[in-house]
Short mmCIF file of C-alpha atoms in Angstrom, two decimals:
data_model
loop_
_atom_site.label_atom_id
_atom_site.label_comp_id
_atom_site.label_asym_id
_atom_site.label_seq_id
_atom_site.Cartn_x
_atom_site.Cartn_y
_atom_site.Cartn_z
CA MET A 1 9.06 30.34 2.80
CA ASP A 2 5.87 29.73 2.01
CA MET A 3 2.52 28.44 3.63
CA THR A 4 0.33 25.83 1.76
CA ALA A 5 -2.68 24.88 1.56
CA ALA A 6 -3.58 21.51 0.44
CA ALA A 7 -5.11 18.41 1.56
CA HIS A 8 -1.58 16.61 1.37
CA PRO A 9 1.83 18.22 1.62
CA SER A 10 2.79 17.76 -1.73
CA SER A 11 5.92 16.42 -1.29
CA PRO A 12 7.33 13.80 1.62
CA ILE A 13 9.73 16.02 3.35
CA ALA A 14 8.26 19.86 1.82
CA ASP A 15 6.55 20.09 5.20
CA GLY A 16 9.68 19.46 7.22
CA PRO A 17 12.75 21.24 7.01
CA VAL A 18 14.12 19.87 3.79
CA GLY A 19 12.29 19.68 -0.02
CA PRO A 20 11.96 17.31 -2.79
CA VAL A 21 14.30 17.46 -5.80
CA ALA A 22 11.61 18.01 -7.72
CA THR A 23 7.94 19.35 -7.21
CA GLY A 24 4.68 17.87 -9.52
CA PRO A 25 1.14 16.47 -8.66
CA ARG A 26 2.26 13.26 -7.72
CA ASP A 27 2.47 11.97 -4.34
CA PRO A 28 5.96 11.23 -3.79
CA HIS A 29 5.51 9.00 -1.22
CA ASP A 30 3.27 7.03 -3.87
CA ARG A 31 4.08 3.53 -4.01
CA ALA A 32 1.87 1.41 -5.89
CA GLY A 33 -0.94 4.12 -5.51
CA ARG A 34 -0.34 4.14 -2.13
CA ARG A 35 0.88 6.84 0.57
CA LEU A 36 3.81 5.50 2.91
CA ARG A 37 2.35 6.63 5.68
CA SER A 38 4.82 4.75 7.69
CA LEU A 39 7.17 7.40 6.89
CA ASP A 40 5.30 9.96 8.01
CA LEU A 41 4.56 8.62 11.42
CA LEU A 42 8.70 7.78 11.86
CA ARG A 43 9.34 11.14 11.26
CA GLY A 44 7.17 12.17 12.96
CA VAL A 45 8.01 10.47 16.33
CA THR A 46 11.33 12.01 15.12
CA VAL A 47 10.33 15.30 15.67
CA ALA A 48 8.87 15.10 19.31
CA GLY A 49 11.95 13.41 20.16
CA MET A 50 14.28 16.44 19.14
CA ILE A 51 11.54 18.53 20.74
CA THR A 52 11.52 16.43 23.81
CA VAL A 53 15.47 16.12 24.26
CA ASN A 54 15.44 19.60 23.90
CA ALA A 55 12.65 20.04 26.53
CA THR A 56 14.57 18.09 28.72
CA ALA A 57 17.93 19.44 28.37
CA GLY A 58 15.75 23.32 28.82
CA VAL A 59 14.43 21.28 32.48
CA GLN A 60 18.44 20.12 33.27
CA GLY A 61 19.41 23.63 32.87
CA MET A 62 17.09 24.80 35.76
CA ASP A 63 19.06 22.04 37.86
CA LYS A 64 16.47 19.57 37.71
CA PRO A 65 17.33 15.92 37.97
CA VAL A 66 15.87 14.22 34.53
CA PHE A 67 16.19 10.87 33.09
CA ALA A 68 19.99 10.29 31.68
CA PRO A 69 18.81 8.61 28.08
CA LEU A 70 16.67 11.53 27.48
CA LEU A 71 20.21 13.68 27.46
CA HIS A 72 22.41 12.91 25.16
CA ALA A 73 25.89 11.29 26.37
CA ASP A 74 28.44 13.59 27.34
CA TRP A 75 31.11 12.44 24.84
CA ALA A 76 31.25 8.47 23.29
CA GLY A 77 28.06 6.61 24.15
CA PHE A 78 24.84 6.18 23.12
CA THR A 79 21.68 7.35 24.57
CA LEU A 80 17.99 7.61 23.30
CA ALA A 81 18.73 10.99 22.74
CA ASP A 82 21.33 10.11 20.27
CA THR A 83 18.77 8.83 18.23
CA VAL A 84 16.59 11.47 17.14
CA PHE A 85 19.09 14.03 14.96
CA PRO A 86 20.59 10.45 12.82
CA ALA A 87 17.12 9.46 12.32
CA PHE A 88 15.94 12.64 10.56
CA LEU A 89 19.04 12.83 8.63
CA THR A 90 18.55 9.35 7.51
CA MET A 91 14.85 9.86 6.35
CA VAL A 92 15.81 12.83 4.19
CA GLY A 93 17.68 10.70 2.26
CA VAL A 94 15.19 7.90 2.31
CA SER A 95 12.81 10.77 1.23
CA ILE A 96 15.12 12.01 -1.49
CA ALA A 97 14.96 8.70 -3.61
CA ILE A 98 11.42 8.18 -2.84
CA SER A 99 10.50 12.38 -4.36
CA ALA A 100 12.87 11.69 -7.06
CA LYS A 101 11.44 12.54 -10.69
CA PRO A 102 12.48 11.65 -14.29
CA ASP A 103 14.08 15.31 -14.54
CA ALA A 104 15.81 15.36 -11.24
CA GLY A 105 19.35 16.03 -12.78
CA GLY A 106 18.14 19.10 -14.73
CA ALA A 107 19.30 22.31 -14.05
CA ALA A 108 15.96 23.86 -12.77
CA ALA A 109 15.79 21.20 -10.04
CA THR A 110 19.14 21.16 -8.82
CA ARG A 111 18.84 25.64 -9.00
CA ARG A 112 15.54 24.43 -6.47
CA VAL A 113 17.75 21.98 -4.51
CA LEU A 114 20.12 24.69 -3.81
CA ALA A 115 17.85 27.72 -3.08
CA ARG A 116 16.10 25.18 -1.17
CA ALA A 117 18.74 24.15 1.01
CA GLY A 118 20.17 28.05 1.25
CA ARG A 119 17.11 29.08 3.32
CA MET A 120 17.17 26.26 5.54
CA ILE A 121 20.80 27.24 6.22
CA LEU A 122 19.88 30.92 6.84
CA LEU A 123 16.90 29.83 8.91
CA GLY A 124 18.69 27.83 11.12
CA LEU A 125 21.73 30.91 10.92
CA LEU A 126 18.66 33.24 12.34
CA LEU A 127 17.79 30.54 14.73
CA GLY A 128 21.27 29.92 16.25
CA HIS A 129 21.34 33.94 16.38
CA MET A 130 17.89 34.80 18.35
CA PHE A 131 19.20 35.22 21.82
CA PHE A 132 22.63 36.67 20.78
CA LEU A 133 20.26 39.31 19.10
CA ALA A 134 17.94 39.78 21.86
CA ASP A 135 21.24 40.57 24.25
CA PHE A 136 24.55 41.27 22.57
CA HIS A 137 26.59 41.35 25.77
CA LYS A 138 25.20 37.97 27.07
CA TYR A 139 25.36 35.55 24.54
CA VAL A 140 27.84 34.44 22.10
CA PRO A 141 26.04 33.42 18.88
CA ARG A 142 26.88 29.89 17.13
CA LEU A 143 28.01 29.31 13.50
CA PRO A 144 26.67 25.46 13.20
CA GLY A 145 23.60 23.89 14.03
CA VAL A 146 20.93 21.36 13.24
CA LEU A 147 18.73 22.96 10.02
CA GLN A 148 22.18 24.33 8.67
CA ARG A 149 23.50 20.78 8.64
CA ILE A 150 20.10 18.94 7.53
CA GLY A 151 20.41 21.89 4.71
CA ILE A 152 24.20 20.82 3.55
CA VAL A 153 23.36 17.00 3.79
CA PHE A 154 19.64 17.64 1.74
CA ALA A 155 21.37 19.63 -1.38
CA ILE A 156 24.60 17.12 -1.26
CA CYS A 157 22.50 14.43 -1.81
CA ALA A 158 19.72 15.74 -3.34
CA ILE A 159 22.23 16.50 -6.15
CA LEU A 160 24.00 13.45 -6.41
CA TYR A 161 21.02 11.41 -6.72
CA PRO A 162 20.42 11.46 -10.06
CA ARG A 163 23.61 11.55 -11.06
CA MET A 164 24.89 8.22 -9.40
CA SER A 165 24.38 4.77 -9.04
CA GLY A 166 22.95 2.92 -6.07
CA ARG A 167 26.30 0.77 -6.33
CA ALA A 168 28.03 4.10 -6.62
CA ARG A 169 26.49 5.78 -3.77
CA ALA A 170 26.70 3.06 -1.55
CA ILE A 171 30.78 3.53 -2.64
CA ALA A 172 30.64 6.81 -1.48
CA ALA A 173 29.25 6.11 1.47
CA GLY A 174 31.80 3.68 2.64
CA ALA A 175 34.37 5.71 1.56
CA LEU A 176 33.28 8.84 3.41
CA LEU A 177 32.94 6.84 6.86
CA VAL A 178 36.46 5.26 6.21
CA GLY A 179 38.07 8.63 4.98
CA TYR A 180 36.54 10.55 7.93
CA TRP A 181 38.20 7.56 10.05
CA GLY A 182 41.71 8.73 9.09
CA LEU A 183 40.77 12.46 9.61
CA CYS A 184 40.06 11.80 13.21
CA LEU A 185 43.56 10.36 13.63
CA LEU A 186 45.50 12.84 12.07
CA PRO A 187 47.44 14.41 14.38
CA MET A 188 46.67 17.88 15.82
CA PRO A 189 48.85 20.63 14.98
CA ASP A 190 49.28 22.16 17.81
CA GLY A 191 51.24 19.40 19.46
CA SER A 192 48.20 18.55 21.19
CA ALA A 193 47.92 13.57 21.74
CA THR A 194 45.21 12.31 19.83
CA ASP A 195 42.39 10.52 21.87
CA LEU A 196 39.26 9.79 20.30
CA TRP A 197 37.74 8.83 23.71
CA VAL A 198 38.56 12.15 25.34
CA GLN A 199 36.22 15.21 24.56
CA GLY A 200 37.98 17.80 21.87
CA HIS A 201 41.28 15.53 21.56
CA ASN A 202 41.37 15.03 18.10
CA PHE A 203 42.20 16.86 14.53
CA VAL A 204 38.38 17.14 13.53
CA SER A 205 37.43 19.03 16.80
CA TRP A 206 40.54 21.20 16.64
CA VAL A 207 39.35 22.69 12.90
CA ASP A 208 36.17 23.40 14.37
CA ARG A 209 37.60 25.33 17.00
CA GLU A 210 40.21 27.17 14.52
CA VAL A 211 37.53 27.86 12.23
CA PHE A 212 34.73 28.65 14.30
CA GLY A 213 36.58 30.35 17.35
CA ASN A 214 34.17 31.16 20.41
CA TRP A 215 30.93 30.70 17.79
CA ARG A 216 30.98 27.01 18.35
CA TYR A 217 28.51 24.90 21.00
CA VAL A 218 30.89 23.78 23.33
CA LYS A 219 33.59 26.44 24.48
CA GLY A 220 37.24 26.35 26.32
CA PRO A 221 40.63 24.84 25.22
CA ASP A 222 38.51 21.31 24.30
CA GLY A 223 35.75 22.63 22.80
CA TYR A 224 33.87 21.23 19.51
CA ASP A 225 30.90 21.77 17.65
CA PRO A 226 28.33 18.49 17.20
CA GLU A 227 27.62 19.43 14.24
CA GLY A 228 30.95 21.13 13.19
CA LEU A 229 32.43 21.17 10.16
CA LEU A 230 34.18 18.09 8.85
CA GLY A 231 31.69 15.95 10.70
CA THR A 232 29.56 16.82 7.86
CA LEU A 233 30.93 14.37 6.00
CA PRO A 234 29.82 11.75 7.70
CA ALA A 235 26.31 12.92 7.94
CA ILE A 236 26.34 13.38 3.94
CA ALA A 237 26.91 9.49 4.39
CA GLN A 238 24.05 8.93 6.21
CA GLY A 239 21.85 10.88 4.12
CA LEU A 240 23.67 8.46 0.99
CA LEU A 241 22.56 5.06 2.80
CA GLY A 242 19.14 6.96 3.36
CA THR A 243 18.72 7.07 -0.63
CA LEU A 244 19.60 3.65 -0.68
CA THR A 245 16.85 3.04 1.57
CA GLY A 246 14.66 4.75 -0.07
CA ASP A 247 15.05 3.05 -3.74
CA TYR A 248 14.19 -0.25 -2.09
CA LEU A 249 10.97 1.32 -0.85
CA ARG A 250 10.53 2.14 -4.43
CA ARG A 251 10.69 -0.97 -5.84
CA GLY A 252 6.95 -1.96 -4.40
CA LEU A 253 7.57 -5.31 -2.84
CA PRO A 254 4.87 -6.82 -0.60
CA VAL A 255 4.76 -4.85 2.71
CA PRO A 256 5.64 -8.12 4.72
CA ALA A 257 8.88 -9.06 2.57
CA ALA A 258 10.05 -5.81 2.25
CA ALA A 259 9.53 -4.62 5.91
CA LYS A 260 11.19 -8.19 6.92
CA ARG A 261 14.29 -7.22 5.09
CA LEU A 262 14.73 -3.23 5.84
CA PHE A 263 14.60 -4.89 9.63
CA VAL A 264 17.11 -7.72 9.03
CA ALA A 265 19.28 -4.74 7.15
CA GLY A 266 19.00 -2.78 10.27
CA VAL A 267 19.83 -5.01 12.21
CA ALA A 268 22.69 -5.80 10.39
CA GLY A 269 23.70 -1.69 10.22
CA MET A 270 23.87 -1.83 14.16
CA ALA A 271 25.98 -4.77 14.72
CA ALA A 272 28.33 -3.69 12.50
CA GLY A 273 28.56 -0.13 13.75
CA LEU A 274 29.28 -1.38 17.70
CA ALA A 275 31.84 -4.00 16.24
CA TRP A 276 33.26 -0.75 14.87
CA GLY A 277 32.97 1.47 17.85
CA LEU A 278 35.49 -1.34 19.46
CA VAL A 279 37.96 0.94 17.70
CA PHE A 280 36.27 4.27 16.99
CA PRO A 281 34.21 5.31 19.60
CA ILE A 282 30.55 5.71 18.96
CA ALA A 283 29.90 9.53 19.40
CA LYS A 284 27.23 11.63 18.03
CA ASN A 285 29.14 14.68 19.58
CA LEU A 286 31.95 13.66 16.83
CA TRP A 287 29.40 12.01 14.35
CA THR A 288 31.70 8.89 14.68
CA SER A 289 31.42 6.59 11.62
CA SER A 290 30.67 3.82 14.13
CA PHE A 291 27.73 6.09 14.88
CA VAL A 292 26.58 6.42 11.39
CA LEU A 293 25.82 2.83 11.17
CA LEU A 294 24.70 2.56 14.37
CA SER A 295 21.88 5.57 14.28
CA THR A 296 21.46 4.44 10.43
CA GLY A 297 20.26 0.45 11.29
CA LEU A 298 18.38 1.38 13.73
CA THR A 299 16.43 3.83 12.22
CA VAL A 300 16.07 1.80 9.13
CA ALA A 301 15.31 -1.45 11.43
CA LEU A 302 12.48 1.24 12.97
CA LEU A 303 11.38 2.33 9.22
CA GLY A 304 10.50 -1.61 8.51
CA ALA A 305 8.60 -2.36 11.59
CA PHE A 306 6.67 1.09 10.96
CA HIS A 307 5.85 0.06 7.39
CA ALA A 308 4.73 -4.03 8.23
CA TRP A 309 1.93 -1.86 10.43
CA PHE A 310 1.50 0.91 8.87
CA ASP A 311 1.61 0.34 4.87
CA ARG A 312 -1.14 -3.03 5.14
CA ASP A 313 -3.47 -2.86 2.59
CA ASP A 314 -5.62 -3.32 5.25
CA ARG A 315 -5.15 0.05 6.85
CA PRO A 316 -7.31 2.89 7.24
CA ALA A 317 -5.62 5.92 5.62
CA THR A 318 -6.08 8.44 8.65
CA LYS A 319 -3.78 11.53 8.94
CA GLY A 320 -4.81 13.25 12.17
CA ASP A 321 -2.66 11.27 14.53
CA LEU A 322 0.31 12.75 17.25
CA PHE A 323 2.77 11.85 15.52
CA GLY A 324 1.73 12.09 11.51
CA SER A 325 1.18 16.26 12.54
CA PHE A 326 4.55 16.15 13.76
CA GLY A 327 5.88 14.77 10.30
CA ARG A 328 3.68 16.14 7.82
CA ASN A 329 4.41 20.13 9.72
CA ALA A 330 8.20 19.16 10.73
CA ILE A 331 9.54 22.16 10.03
CA ALA A 332 6.77 24.11 11.56
CA ALA A 333 7.27 22.26 14.57
CA TYR A 334 10.92 22.66 15.01
CA VAL A 335 10.74 26.16 14.34
CA LEU A 336 7.61 26.70 16.44
CA HIS A 337 10.00 24.80 19.65
CA ASP A 338 12.95 26.99 19.12
CA LEU A 339 10.99 29.98 19.39
CA ALA A 340 8.94 29.22 22.67
CA SER A 341 11.97 27.51 24.44
CA ILE A 342 11.65 30.33 26.56
CA ILE A 343 8.18 29.09 28.08
CA LEU A 344 10.44 26.88 29.74
CA THR A 345 12.33 29.29 31.80
CA GLY A 346 8.68 30.34 32.88
CA ASP A 347 7.38 29.59 36.80
CA ALA A 348 3.63 28.16 35.70
CA ILE A 349 5.53 25.38 33.47
CA GLN A 350 7.18 24.31 36.44
CA LEU A 351 4.78 24.17 38.87
CA PRO A 352 3.36 20.83 37.96
CA PHE A 353 7.03 19.60 38.90
CA ARG A 354 6.49 21.08 42.09
CA TRP A 355 3.33 19.83 43.04
CA LEU A 356 4.39 15.98 42.01
CA ALA A 357 7.98 15.86 42.67
CA PRO A 358 7.17 14.79 46.70
CA VAL A 359 4.97 12.10 45.07
CA THR A 360 6.38 10.80 42.48
CA GLY A 361 10.21 11.69 43.35
CA THR A 362 12.26 14.43 41.34
CA GLN A 363 13.01 12.37 38.16
CA VAL A 364 9.43 11.53 37.22
CA ALA A 365 7.83 14.53 38.39
CA ALA A 366 10.68 16.82 35.79
CA LEU A 367 8.76 15.05 32.83
CA ALA A 368 5.92 16.85 33.68
CA PRO A 369 7.08 20.26 31.75
CA VAL A 370 8.46 18.56 29.24
CA ALA A 371 5.25 16.55 28.19
CA ILE A 372 3.51 20.03 29.13
CA PHE A 373 6.11 21.84 26.44
CA VAL A 374 5.51 19.18 23.72
CA ALA A 375 1.71 19.78 23.95
CA ILE A 376 2.10 23.11 24.02
CA VAL A 377 4.17 22.85 20.23
CA TRP A 378 1.62 20.36 19.01
CA TYR A 379 -1.53 20.97 19.12
CA PRO A 380 -0.75 24.32 16.66
CA ILE A 381 0.75 22.20 14.44
CA ALA A 382 -2.43 19.83 14.88
CA TYR A 383 -4.50 22.47 13.53
CA MET A 384 -2.50 23.41 10.80
CA ASP A 385 -2.48 19.99 9.66
CA LYS A 386 -6.23 19.70 10.13
CA ARG A 387 -6.55 22.66 7.71
CA GLY A 388 -4.46 21.22 5.38
CA TRP A 389 -1.69 24.37 6.29
CA TYR A 390 1.71 23.11 5.70
CA LEU A 391 4.89 25.26 6.05
CA ARG A 392 7.60 25.08 3.50
CA VAL A 393 11.03 26.40 2.96
#
């Protein structure tokens, strides 16, 4: 990892949890000489969403009532919280396409991709073992994780991108999604009945239990890991779909036309996901193919809306905004929020809840410590952005 000082990050995701296929002086958001501010902002919204969702879960863990949309679905279902991580994976693919250089398929670029992905996976493992290292007896470490999945998806998509045409990547994504459906329906070797609508009653979850043992997110006989082994396959498909979106943005079409087509494509993806969800449940915990289509479609539609508004020629080129700061320094924001999560267990940050609960009700009051935590993370990130400091893996 290194801290780079510059007027702007050198890549669309250099400051985020992934990096470009190759580096160079050209701004990889440059579309006919103009940076895609929409991608920075949407990525920033996603990072802010991740922090908000994790903080909300922390507040709930202290027996505070919270708004259900800010929590992940227990198993099948789709909440606001379920949108943030898949949105980030989609934008990983978008950024790979936008930042690609002519030498992206070369050996040197491939080594950089693998090194960067390896560092990301290692960082994820370190964060996943943080509490375990503090107390061996109280905590059990977790092997899979968010950063590990991002690293794997980035590596595979970045390596495939310069070696496959758009049509080939679309076919590969479709094959992964359909093939994963088949994997989920395989009978479990222990003889248990398969039911995709019931937690852990499927072959994919069984593999997680066998491979990771207790080093997984959800323990018990029906346990699983939402970032598990086989579930990485549809996540790779999500990244590949993101590269197709990036290909489209690289064409340099007029902003209104490009934004409209992105929005329509996103709505079509959501409709396909909802339709598939009738027979293959929409479940983030299993990262089902229907979930991939629904969440990717939503991200593409939002990117179209952001593109229409923020990438217009008459928009001023500002950067010191809340979400843009998160988007340009996503990895620093994510790591900082993970390290600072212990703040949520302190009495001081819970005081606003106690003050507000009699007036606003407990659910609204529970938003106060969440908002304070997001602000605590945002301030140093905004300062880093102002100084041109970007943490890169």
